mmCIF file of C-alpha atoms and ligand atoms in Angstrom:
data_model
loop_
_atom_site.group_PDB
_atom_site.id
_atom_site.type_symbol
_atom_site.label_atom_id
_atom_site.label_comp_id
_atom_site.label_asym_id
_atom_site.label_seq_id
_atom_site.Cartn_x
_atom_site.Cartn_y
_atom_site.Cartn_z
ATOM 1 C CA UNK A 1 0.907 -18.564 -20.820
ATOM 2 C CA UNK A 2 0.621 -18.828 -17.052
ATOM 3 C CA UNK A 3 -2.661 -17.861 -15.407
ATOM 4 C CA UNK A 4 -2.577 -17.041 -11.694
ATOM 5 C CA UNK A 5 -5.645 -16.276 -9.612
ATOM 6 C CA UNK A 6 -4.817 -13.833 -6.802
ATOM 7 C CA UNK A 7 -6.998 -13.494 -3.699
ATOM 8 C CA UNK A 8 -6.603 -10.694 -1.149
ATOM 9 C CA UNK A 9 -8.531 -10.292 2.123
ATOM 10 C CA UNK A 10 -5.926 -8.994 4.591
ATOM 11 C CA UNK A 11 -7.752 -5.802 5.537
ATOM 12 C CA UNK A 12 -10.873 -4.084 4.250
ATOM 13 C CA UNK A 13 -11.067 -5.063 0.585
ATOM 14 C CA UNK A 14 -12.271 -8.423 -0.652
ATOM 15 C CA UNK A 15 -10.385 -8.739 -3.914
ATOM 16 C CA UNK A 16 -9.593 -11.273 -6.621
ATOM 17 C CA UNK A 17 -7.908 -11.049 -10.012
ATOM 18 C CA UNK A 18 -6.481 -13.164 -12.785
ATOM 19 C CA UNK A 19 -3.053 -12.140 -14.083
ATOM 20 C CA UNK A 20 -1.291 -13.631 -17.109
ATOM 21 C CA UNK A 21 2.497 -14.129 -16.998
ATOM 22 C CA UNK A 22 2.840 -11.858 -13.989
ATOM 23 C CA UNK A 23 2.052 -8.677 -15.863
ATOM 24 C CA UNK A 24 -1.150 -8.679 -17.872
ATOM 25 C CA UNK A 25 -4.372 -8.192 -15.922
ATOM 26 C CA UNK A 26 -7.145 -10.395 -17.308
ATOM 27 C CA UNK A 27 -9.592 -9.375 -14.574
ATOM 28 C CA UNK A 28 -9.529 -7.398 -11.354
ATOM 29 C CA UNK A 29 -12.470 -7.319 -8.931
ATOM 30 C CA UNK A 30 -12.394 -5.323 -5.688
ATOM 31 C CA UNK A 31 -15.273 -5.186 -3.215
ATOM 32 C CA UNK A 32 -14.445 -2.331 -0.881
ATOM 33 C CA UNK A 33 -15.738 -2.165 2.681
ATOM 34 C CA UNK A 34 -15.091 1.568 3.004
ATOM 35 C CA UNK A 35 -18.768 2.425 3.508
ATOM 36 C CA UNK A 36 -19.061 -0.235 6.173
ATOM 37 C CA UNK A 37 -16.117 1.094 8.194
ATOM 38 C CA UNK A 38 -16.660 4.818 7.562
ATOM 39 C CA UNK A 39 -19.204 4.867 10.360
ATOM 40 C CA UNK A 40 -16.520 3.843 12.863
ATOM 41 C CA UNK A 41 -13.805 6.063 11.384
ATOM 42 C CA UNK A 42 -11.552 3.051 10.895
ATOM 43 C CA UNK A 43 -11.442 -0.636 10.088
ATOM 44 C CA UNK A 44 -13.473 -2.677 12.547
ATOM 45 C CA UNK A 45 -11.929 -6.194 12.454
ATOM 46 C CA UNK A 46 -14.999 -8.280 13.315
ATOM 47 C CA UNK A 47 -17.109 -6.543 10.718
ATOM 48 C CA UNK A 48 -14.304 -6.882 8.180
ATOM 49 C CA UNK A 49 -14.104 -10.678 8.442
ATOM 50 C CA UNK A 50 -17.872 -11.042 8.278
ATOM 51 C CA UNK A 51 -17.995 -8.879 5.152
ATOM 52 C CA UNK A 52 -15.193 -10.969 3.585
ATOM 53 C CA UNK A 53 -17.202 -14.137 4.220
ATOM 54 C CA UNK A 54 -20.209 -12.628 2.501
ATOM 55 C CA UNK A 55 -18.306 -11.305 -0.505
ATOM 56 C CA UNK A 56 -15.542 -13.757 -1.264
ATOM 57 C CA UNK A 57 -17.237 -16.417 -3.366
ATOM 58 C CA UNK A 58 -18.966 -13.822 -5.548
ATOM 59 C CA UNK A 59 -15.773 -11.798 -5.973
ATOM 60 C CA UNK A 60 -13.666 -14.818 -6.957
ATOM 61 C CA UNK A 61 -16.308 -16.182 -9.340
ATOM 62 C CA UNK A 62 -16.578 -12.748 -10.937
ATOM 63 C CA UNK A 63 -12.795 -12.512 -11.389
ATOM 64 C CA UNK A 64 -12.648 -15.888 -13.144
ATOM 65 C CA UNK A 65 -15.683 -15.050 -15.280
ATOM 66 C CA UNK A 66 -14.309 -11.606 -16.246
ATOM 67 C CA UNK A 67 -11.053 -13.265 -17.304
ATOM 68 C CA UNK A 68 -13.072 -15.352 -19.720
ATOM 69 C CA UNK A 69 -11.487 -18.623 -18.637
ATOM 70 C CA UNK A 70 -12.577 -21.854 -16.997
ATOM 71 C CA UNK A 71 -11.156 -22.791 -13.588
ATOM 72 C CA UNK A 72 -9.078 -25.556 -15.128
ATOM 73 C CA UNK A 73 -7.144 -22.960 -17.106
ATOM 74 C CA UNK A 74 -5.647 -21.580 -13.868
ATOM 75 C CA UNK A 75 -2.080 -22.654 -13.134
ATOM 76 C CA UNK A 76 -2.135 -21.719 -9.449
ATOM 77 C CA UNK A 77 -4.082 -19.945 -6.735
ATOM 78 C CA UNK A 78 -2.166 -17.255 -4.868
ATOM 79 C CA UNK A 79 -3.563 -15.854 -1.651
ATOM 80 C CA UNK A 80 -2.433 -13.307 0.936
ATOM 81 C CA UNK A 81 -1.162 -15.176 3.968
ATOM 82 C CA UNK A 82 -0.109 -12.102 5.986
ATOM 83 C CA UNK A 83 0.532 -9.584 7.374
ATOM 84 C CA UNK A 84 -2.967 -8.366 8.187
ATOM 85 C CA UNK A 85 -6.022 -8.915 10.356
ATOM 86 C CA UNK A 86 -6.099 -12.540 11.480
ATOM 87 C CA UNK A 87 -9.838 -13.067 10.952
ATOM 88 C CA UNK A 88 -9.762 -11.466 7.526
ATOM 89 C CA UNK A 89 -6.703 -13.435 6.419
ATOM 90 C CA UNK A 90 -8.355 -16.693 7.526
ATOM 91 C CA UNK A 91 -11.332 -16.087 5.252
ATOM 92 C CA UNK A 92 -9.143 -15.667 2.170
ATOM 93 C CA UNK A 93 -6.747 -18.490 2.969
ATOM 94 C CA UNK A 94 -9.477 -20.998 3.763
ATOM 95 C CA UNK A 95 -11.398 -20.094 0.657
ATOM 96 C CA UNK A 96 -8.238 -20.439 -1.442
ATOM 97 C CA UNK A 97 -7.463 -23.837 0.091
ATOM 98 C CA UNK A 98 -10.953 -25.084 -0.679
ATOM 99 C CA UNK A 99 -10.803 -23.838 -4.238
ATOM 100 C CA UNK A 100 -7.303 -25.215 -4.826
ATOM 101 C CA UNK A 101 -8.492 -28.624 -3.665
ATOM 102 C CA UNK A 102 -11.670 -28.488 -5.711
ATOM 103 C CA UNK A 103 -9.967 -27.528 -8.969
ATOM 104 C CA UNK A 104 -6.768 -29.434 -8.186
ATOM 105 C CA UNK A 105 -4.324 -26.557 -8.553
ATOM 106 C CA UNK A 106 -1.333 -25.546 -6.398
ATOM 107 C CA UNK A 107 -1.776 -23.085 -3.546
ATOM 108 C CA UNK A 108 0.690 -20.223 -3.001
ATOM 109 C CA UNK A 109 0.761 -18.176 0.229
ATOM 110 C CA UNK A 110 1.883 -14.610 -0.500
ATOM 111 C CA UNK A 111 3.219 -11.821 1.680
ATOM 112 C CA UNK A 112 0.943 -8.798 1.326
ATOM 113 C CA UNK A 113 3.930 -6.427 1.194
ATOM 114 C CA UNK A 114 5.475 -8.476 -1.594
ATOM 115 C CA UNK A 115 2.119 -8.068 -3.338
ATOM 116 C CA UNK A 116 2.414 -4.286 -3.119
ATOM 117 C CA UNK A 117 5.957 -4.535 -4.514
ATOM 118 C CA UNK A 118 4.762 -6.642 -7.451
ATOM 119 C CA UNK A 119 1.958 -4.226 -8.272
ATOM 120 C CA UNK A 120 4.847 -2.370 -9.935
ATOM 121 C CA UNK A 121 5.471 -5.277 -12.305
ATOM 122 C CA UNK A 122 1.958 -4.781 -13.613
ATOM 123 C CA UNK A 123 3.328 -1.555 -15.132
ATOM 124 C CA UNK A 124 6.262 -3.311 -16.790
ATOM 125 C CA UNK A 125 4.731 -3.246 -20.257
ATOM 126 C CA UNK A 126 5.989 0.323 -20.549
ATOM 127 C CA UNK A 127 9.602 -0.180 -19.475
ATOM 128 C CA UNK A 128 11.281 -3.209 -17.914
ATOM 129 C CA UNK A 129 12.591 -3.083 -14.349
ATOM 130 C CA UNK A 130 16.326 -3.526 -13.770
ATOM 131 C CA UNK A 131 17.847 -4.413 -10.384
ATOM 132 C CA UNK A 132 18.872 -3.073 -7.966
ATOM 133 C CA UNK A 133 15.755 -1.007 -7.442
ATOM 134 C CA UNK A 134 14.575 0.868 -4.389
ATOM 135 C CA UNK A 135 11.002 0.401 -3.186
ATOM 136 C CA UNK A 136 9.177 2.622 -0.726
ATOM 137 C CA UNK A 137 6.143 0.709 0.530
ATOM 138 C CA UNK A 138 3.664 3.114 2.102
ATOM 139 C CA UNK A 139 0.313 1.749 3.183
ATOM 140 C CA UNK A 140 -2.154 1.862 6.046
ATOM 141 C CA UNK A 141 -0.155 -0.625 8.072
ATOM 142 C CA UNK A 142 3.398 -0.266 6.755
ATOM 143 C CA UNK A 143 6.149 2.141 5.838
ATOM 144 C CA UNK A 144 9.197 0.278 4.591
ATOM 145 C CA UNK A 145 12.195 1.279 2.532
ATOM 146 C CA UNK A 146 13.449 -1.814 0.751
ATOM 147 C CA UNK A 147 16.378 -2.439 -1.575
ATOM 148 C CA UNK A 148 15.480 -5.064 -4.131
ATOM 149 C CA UNK A 149 18.445 -6.831 -5.691
ATOM 150 C CA UNK A 150 16.498 -9.490 -7.586
ATOM 151 C CA UNK A 151 13.106 -11.152 -7.681
ATOM 152 C CA UNK A 152 12.194 -12.088 -4.121
ATOM 153 C CA UNK A 153 15.408 -10.539 -2.776
ATOM 154 C CA UNK A 154 14.805 -7.764 -0.307
ATOM 155 C CA UNK A 155 17.083 -5.861 2.006
ATOM 156 C CA UNK A 156 15.205 -3.713 4.485
ATOM 157 C CA UNK A 157 16.941 -0.354 4.779
ATOM 158 C CA UNK A 158 14.515 1.198 7.239
ATOM 159 C CA UNK A 159 10.922 1.714 8.220
ATOM 160 C CA UNK A 160 8.657 3.542 10.568
ATOM 161 C CA UNK A 161 9.343 3.437 14.284
ATOM 162 C CA UNK A 162 5.735 4.272 15.145
ATOM 163 C CA UNK A 163 2.784 5.050 12.858
ATOM 164 C CA UNK A 164 2.654 3.951 9.250
ATOM 165 C CA UNK A 165 2.306 6.755 6.692
ATOM 166 C CA UNK A 166 -1.272 5.789 5.811
ATOM 167 C CA UNK A 167 -2.120 5.435 9.475
ATOM 168 C CA UNK A 168 -0.875 9.002 10.062
ATOM 169 C CA UNK A 169 -3.079 10.193 7.190
ATOM 170 C CA UNK A 170 -6.048 8.349 8.688
ATOM 171 C CA UNK A 171 -5.490 9.672 12.220
ATOM 172 C CA UNK A 172 -5.022 13.261 11.100
ATOM 173 C CA UNK A 173 -8.064 12.903 8.848
ATOM 174 C CA UNK A 174 -10.137 11.867 11.850
ATOM 175 C CA UNK A 175 -8.753 14.756 13.887
ATOM 176 C CA UNK A 176 -9.771 17.175 11.128
ATOM 177 C CA UNK A 177 -13.244 15.685 10.931
ATOM 178 C CA UNK A 178 -12.698 14.313 7.413
ATOM 179 C CA UNK A 179 -14.349 11.065 6.300
ATOM 180 C CA UNK A 180 -12.519 7.707 6.406
ATOM 181 C CA UNK A 181 -10.096 6.887 4.897
ATOM 182 C CA UNK A 182 -8.054 9.985 5.692
ATOM 183 C CA UNK A 183 -5.513 9.722 2.854
ATOM 184 C CA UNK A 184 -7.570 10.684 -0.192
ATOM 185 C CA UNK A 185 -9.639 13.168 1.819
ATOM 186 C CA UNK A 186 -6.570 14.932 3.214
ATOM 187 C CA UNK A 187 -5.120 15.056 -0.291
ATOM 188 C CA UNK A 188 -8.290 16.750 -1.523
ATOM 189 C CA UNK A 189 -8.376 19.242 1.382
ATOM 190 C CA UNK A 190 -4.658 19.947 0.939
ATOM 191 C CA UNK A 191 -5.221 21.090 -2.632
ATOM 192 C CA UNK A 192 -7.223 23.994 -1.250
ATOM 193 C CA UNK A 193 -4.848 24.794 1.608
ATOM 194 C CA UNK A 194 -1.537 26.550 2.068
ATOM 195 C CA UNK A 195 1.283 24.087 2.933
ATOM 196 C CA UNK A 196 3.437 26.903 4.352
ATOM 197 C CA UNK A 197 0.938 27.819 7.089
ATOM 198 C CA UNK A 198 2.467 25.455 9.664
ATOM 199 C CA UNK A 199 6.095 24.350 9.909
ATOM 200 C CA UNK A 200 5.482 20.851 11.169
ATOM 201 C CA UNK A 201 8.481 18.763 12.281
ATOM 202 C CA UNK A 202 10.285 16.396 9.894
ATOM 203 C CA UNK A 203 11.933 13.751 12.082
ATOM 204 C CA UNK A 204 15.514 13.392 10.857
ATOM 205 C CA UNK A 205 16.620 10.357 12.913
ATOM 206 C CA UNK A 206 20.210 11.044 11.897
ATOM 207 C CA UNK A 207 21.730 8.868 9.239
ATOM 208 C CA UNK A 208 19.213 6.052 9.439
ATOM 209 C CA UNK A 209 16.545 5.271 6.875
ATOM 210 C CA UNK A 210 13.903 5.072 9.570
ATOM 211 C CA UNK A 211 10.825 7.236 9.836
ATOM 212 C CA UNK A 212 8.793 8.562 12.745
ATOM 213 C CA UNK A 213 5.450 10.290 12.406
ATOM 214 C CA UNK A 214 4.300 10.492 16.018
ATOM 215 C CA UNK A 215 5.926 13.915 16.582
ATOM 216 C CA UNK A 216 4.245 15.186 13.445
ATOM 217 C CA UNK A 217 0.918 13.846 14.621
ATOM 218 C CA UNK A 218 1.282 15.556 18.009
ATOM 219 C CA UNK A 219 2.233 18.846 16.354
ATOM 220 C CA UNK A 220 -0.835 18.628 14.122
ATOM 221 C CA UNK A 221 -2.988 17.943 17.153
ATOM 222 C CA UNK A 222 -1.566 20.984 18.924
ATOM 223 C CA UNK A 223 -2.050 23.217 15.872
ATOM 224 C CA UNK A 224 -5.667 22.136 15.631
ATOM 225 C CA UNK A 225 -6.361 23.398 19.143
ATOM 226 C CA UNK A 226 -4.691 26.821 18.834
ATOM 227 C CA UNK A 227 -6.808 29.530 17.189
ATOM 228 C CA UNK A 228 -4.921 31.062 14.246
ATOM 229 C CA UNK A 229 -3.523 34.604 14.347
ATOM 230 C CA UNK A 230 -5.300 37.439 12.568
ATOM 231 C CA UNK A 231 -2.474 37.392 10.005
ATOM 232 C CA UNK A 232 -2.967 33.691 9.302
ATOM 233 C CA UNK A 233 -6.686 34.225 8.915
ATOM 234 C CA UNK A 234 -6.057 37.017 6.414
ATOM 235 C CA UNK A 235 -3.738 34.887 4.295
ATOM 236 C CA UNK A 236 -6.078 31.985 4.200
ATOM 237 C CA UNK A 237 -7.428 31.326 0.749
ATOM 238 C CA UNK A 238 -10.039 29.026 -0.655
ATOM 239 C CA UNK A 239 -12.717 27.316 1.328
ATOM 240 C CA UNK A 240 -13.472 29.407 4.446
ATOM 241 C CA UNK A 241 -16.172 27.048 5.576
ATOM 242 C CA UNK A 242 -13.828 24.149 6.342
ATOM 243 C CA UNK A 243 -12.874 25.208 9.840
ATOM 244 C CA UNK A 244 -12.422 23.446 13.127
ATOM 245 C CA UNK A 245 -14.209 24.807 16.183
ATOM 246 C CA UNK A 246 -11.017 26.695 17.053
ATOM 247 C CA UNK A 247 -11.199 28.599 13.751
ATOM 248 C CA UNK A 248 -8.251 26.606 12.396
ATOM 249 C CA UNK A 249 -8.439 25.945 8.654
ATOM 250 C CA UNK A 250 -8.799 22.250 7.882
ATOM 251 C CA UNK A 251 -7.278 22.791 4.442
ATOM 252 C CA UNK A 252 -4.187 24.604 5.737
ATOM 253 C CA UNK A 253 -3.506 21.954 8.384
ATOM 254 C CA UNK A 254 -4.054 19.194 5.822
ATOM 255 C CA UNK A 255 -1.687 20.838 3.331
ATOM 256 C CA UNK A 256 1.006 21.512 5.944
ATOM 257 C CA UNK A 257 0.743 17.976 7.354
ATOM 258 C CA UNK A 258 0.931 16.369 3.925
ATOM 259 C CA UNK A 259 3.950 18.506 3.010
ATOM 260 C CA UNK A 260 5.813 17.467 6.165
ATOM 261 C CA UNK A 261 5.050 13.769 5.728
ATOM 262 C CA UNK A 262 5.953 13.787 2.037
ATOM 263 C CA UNK A 263 9.216 15.637 2.770
ATOM 264 C CA UNK A 264 10.293 12.995 5.258
ATOM 265 C CA UNK A 265 9.455 10.121 2.906
ATOM 266 C CA UNK A 266 11.147 11.682 -0.095
ATOM 267 C CA UNK A 267 14.299 12.880 1.665
ATOM 268 C CA UNK A 268 15.202 9.404 2.957
ATOM 269 C CA UNK A 269 14.214 7.652 -0.235
ATOM 270 C CA UNK A 270 16.291 9.983 -2.393
ATOM 271 C CA UNK A 271 19.289 9.567 -0.096
ATOM 272 C CA UNK A 272 18.997 5.768 -0.106
ATOM 273 C CA UNK A 273 18.672 5.747 -3.889
ATOM 274 C CA UNK A 274 21.943 7.631 -4.222
ATOM 275 C CA UNK A 275 23.795 5.557 -1.634
ATOM 276 C CA UNK A 276 22.789 2.244 -3.216
ATOM 277 C CA UNK A 277 23.131 3.275 -6.859
ATOM 278 C CA UNK A 278 19.753 1.908 -7.856
ATOM 279 C CA UNK A 279 18.351 2.010 -11.368
ATOM 280 C CA UNK A 280 15.023 3.430 -10.333
ATOM 281 C CA UNK A 281 12.832 4.459 -7.427
ATOM 282 C CA UNK A 282 9.486 2.741 -6.961
ATOM 283 C CA UNK A 283 6.603 3.635 -4.643
ATOM 284 C CA UNK A 284 3.800 1.207 -3.790
ATOM 285 C CA UNK A 285 0.906 0.825 -1.347
ATOM 286 C CA UNK A 286 -2.163 2.962 -0.684
ATOM 287 C CA UNK A 287 -0.245 6.171 -0.003
ATOM 288 C CA UNK A 288 1.557 5.904 -3.370
ATOM 289 C CA UNK A 289 -1.733 7.156 -4.845
ATOM 290 C CA UNK A 290 -0.884 10.551 -3.358
ATOM 291 C CA UNK A 291 -0.057 13.063 -6.100
ATOM 292 C CA UNK A 292 1.992 15.328 -3.820
ATOM 293 C CA UNK A 293 4.206 12.352 -2.932
ATOM 294 C CA UNK A 294 4.607 11.339 -6.574
ATOM 295 C CA UNK A 295 5.499 14.863 -7.663
ATOM 296 C CA UNK A 296 7.972 15.438 -4.839
ATOM 297 C CA UNK A 297 9.661 12.098 -5.544
ATOM 298 C CA UNK A 298 10.053 12.971 -9.215
ATOM 299 C CA UNK A 299 11.431 16.382 -8.304
ATOM 300 C CA UNK A 300 13.943 15.201 -5.702
ATOM 301 C CA UNK A 301 15.583 12.379 -7.599
ATOM 302 C CA UNK A 302 17.215 12.228 -11.025
ATOM 303 C CA UNK A 303 16.221 8.593 -11.423
ATOM 304 C CA UNK A 304 13.076 7.295 -13.051
ATOM 305 C CA UNK A 305 10.229 7.071 -10.535
ATOM 306 C CA UNK A 306 7.648 4.323 -10.948
ATOM 307 C CA UNK A 307 4.302 3.905 -9.193
ATOM 308 C CA UNK A 308 1.248 1.757 -9.873
ATOM 309 C CA UNK A 309 -1.844 3.094 -11.628
ATOM 310 C CA UNK A 310 -4.290 4.504 -9.056
ATOM 311 C CA UNK A 311 -6.493 1.404 -8.856
ATOM 312 C CA UNK A 312 -3.482 -0.792 -8.023
ATOM 313 C CA UNK A 313 -2.107 1.386 -5.208
ATOM 314 C CA UNK A 314 -4.660 0.257 -2.657
ATOM 315 C CA UNK A 315 -5.260 -3.425 -1.922
ATOM 316 C CA UNK A 316 -6.200 -5.644 -4.856
ATOM 317 C CA UNK A 317 -5.923 -9.229 -6.053
ATOM 318 C CA UNK A 318 -3.837 -8.457 -9.142
ATOM 319 C CA UNK A 319 -0.769 -7.605 -7.092
ATOM 320 C CA UNK A 320 -1.082 -10.896 -5.195
ATOM 321 C CA UNK A 321 -1.371 -12.771 -8.488
ATOM 322 C CA UNK A 322 1.672 -10.925 -9.887
ATOM 323 C CA UNK A 323 3.780 -11.834 -6.853
ATOM 324 C CA UNK A 324 2.353 -15.351 -7.085
ATOM 325 C CA UNK A 325 3.559 -15.667 -10.660
ATOM 326 C CA UNK A 326 7.224 -15.172 -9.663
ATOM 327 C CA UNK A 327 6.811 -17.550 -6.734
ATOM 328 C CA UNK A 328 5.196 -20.121 -8.975
ATOM 329 C CA UNK A 329 8.045 -19.840 -11.481
ATOM 330 C CA UNK A 330 10.499 -20.311 -8.631
ATOM 331 C CA UNK A 331 8.845 -23.567 -7.641
ATOM 332 C CA UNK A 332 6.896 -22.528 -4.573
ATOM 333 C CA UNK A 333 4.028 -24.931 -3.807
ATOM 334 C CA UNK A 334 2.339 -24.669 -0.418
ATOM 335 C CA UNK A 335 0.471 -27.475 1.259
ATOM 336 C CA UNK A 336 -2.845 -27.698 3.081
ATOM 337 C CA UNK A 337 -1.203 -27.061 6.430
ATOM 338 C CA UNK A 338 -0.382 -23.490 5.412
ATOM 339 C CA UNK A 339 -1.341 -21.035 8.150
ATOM 340 C CA UNK A 340 -1.985 -17.324 8.175
ATOM 341 C CA UNK A 341 0.849 -15.108 9.390
ATOM 342 C CA UNK A 342 -0.677 -11.889 10.803
ATOM 343 C CA UNK A 343 2.797 -10.462 11.592
ATOM 344 C CA UNK A 344 5.115 -11.246 8.713
ATOM 345 C CA UNK A 345 7.983 -9.004 7.725
ATOM 346 C CA UNK A 346 9.083 -8.859 4.121
ATOM 347 C CA UNK A 347 12.274 -10.865 4.107
ATOM 348 C CA UNK A 348 14.405 -12.502 1.508
ATOM 349 C CA UNK A 349 12.550 -15.251 -0.289
ATOM 350 C CA UNK A 350 13.224 -18.801 0.824
ATOM 351 C CA UNK A 351 12.791 -19.736 -2.805
ATOM 352 C CA UNK A 352 15.446 -18.828 -5.324
ATOM 353 C CA UNK A 353 13.514 -16.821 -7.833
ATOM 354 C CA UNK A 354 15.192 -16.610 -11.216
ATOM 355 C CA UNK A 355 14.170 -13.743 -13.416
HETATM 356 O O1 KG4 B 1 -2.388 -0.452 0.736
HETATM 357 P P1 KG4 B 1 -3.659 -0.108 1.400
HETATM 358 O O2 KG4 B 1 -4.919 -0.179 0.590
HETATM 359 O O3 KG4 B 1 -3.920 -1.009 2.654
HETATM 360 C C1 KG4 B 1 -2.918 -1.472 3.496
HETATM 361 O O4 KG4 B 1 -2.209 -2.426 3.139
HETATM 362 O O5 KG4 B 1 -2.799 -0.841 4.575
HETATM 363 O O6 KG4 B 1 -3.476 1.366 1.991
HETATM 364 C C2 KG4 B 1 -4.508 2.050 2.620
HETATM 365 C C3 KG4 B 1 -3.962 3.369 3.124
HETATM 366 C C4 KG4 B 1 -4.940 4.142 4.002
HETATM 367 O O7 KG4 B 1 -4.271 4.540 5.176
HETATM 368 C C5 KG4 B 1 -5.314 5.359 3.155
HETATM 369 O O8 KG4 B 1 -5.601 6.510 3.917
HETATM 370 C C6 KG4 B 1 -4.062 5.544 2.313
HETATM 371 O O9 KG4 B 1 -3.641 4.229 2.018
HETATM 372 N N1 KG4 B 1 -4.324 6.281 1.073
HETATM 373 C C7 KG4 B 1 -3.795 7.487 0.786
HETATM 374 C C8 KG4 B 1 -4.327 7.882 -0.459
HETATM 375 N N2 KG4 B 1 -5.157 6.888 -0.898
HETATM 376 C C9 KG4 B 1 -5.134 5.921 0.050
HETATM 377 N N3 KG4 B 1 -2.927 8.257 1.470
HETATM 378 C C10 KG4 B 1 -2.591 9.445 0.937
HETATM 379 N N4 KG4 B 1 -3.064 9.905 -0.236
HETATM 380 C C11 KG4 B 1 -3.926 9.166 -0.976
HETATM 381 N N5 KG4 B 1 -4.396 9.625 -2.129
HETATM 382 ZN ZN1 ZN B 2 -2.036 -3.094 1.435
#
């Protein structure tokens, strides 16, 4: 059995986990900074790195303890090297280097996006994954449509030209006066709203697999400032209290926004799945927690649709450990010179990873 410790500090969670053979979670500890950043309505980088410094040694020790193993049982230490906030990444990488030296185990630098992809392998107990598979990575910082032809083999089909999907959720959430992070709060508001109230734009961008959410964001902003018609007010159901100063229903805007964003994501993903004859469609990253997205994806494609359990959609150490397992098997060993890579696209692995 191969035990990998995964450490993740790229954004606002300090997380560590031990994963066995790339798929069984022995422990998974996440210290969220949501309360810390809620006050600012977004992630405040300086505060994030300071909070990582305070939390990391406790979080890692807890993960190893929860796994019920001694440090010398670990086969390798995998850590997020990028993309992400430079100060936050540095905390995780430096801690991982120190630990790897102290316990004399190899260090593996992992791409955060590859981590999100491998969160799906933590669901493999149920049904094994066959290539080629299509992965839609939707998080706070990224929206990428990736064709995966083997372990560590990615072909980028498209991505966002402006805001990431999660970023759009967060910005619209702020506009609607909902607490940070916007995603789960918009989802909740949307359940009480009517998605047909506003016909927000779905950027088509012709035959590409790219996305654009800035037009949608502007349309939402405009809708929020225009008082609704008497007819719209009459049709409004549910929570009448959740109103903007203009009398616009927060729930109706949230539902209409979510519907437009989900439509755009699902339409391109379903089309790419057909064009590339994949075996299944996978969704990963924070926004893959969204039930409306999951349902629409299941409805619009005939293929199996896979997504991580809710606690593995947002950032965690288990996904970094899972990705680390395949890298470890492929022979990756990083040295002490390893540096953080705040901007790091998900590209084909430089290591030949055999399945
Ligand atoms: O993957 P993640 O934890 O961090 C990044 O790598 O960015 O994703 C965080 C993002 C946030 O933008 C948050 O609003 C969004 O995921 N999110 C959601 C939901 N839960 C989290 N978006 C829509 N619906 C949700 N239920
Ligand atoms: Zn993430």
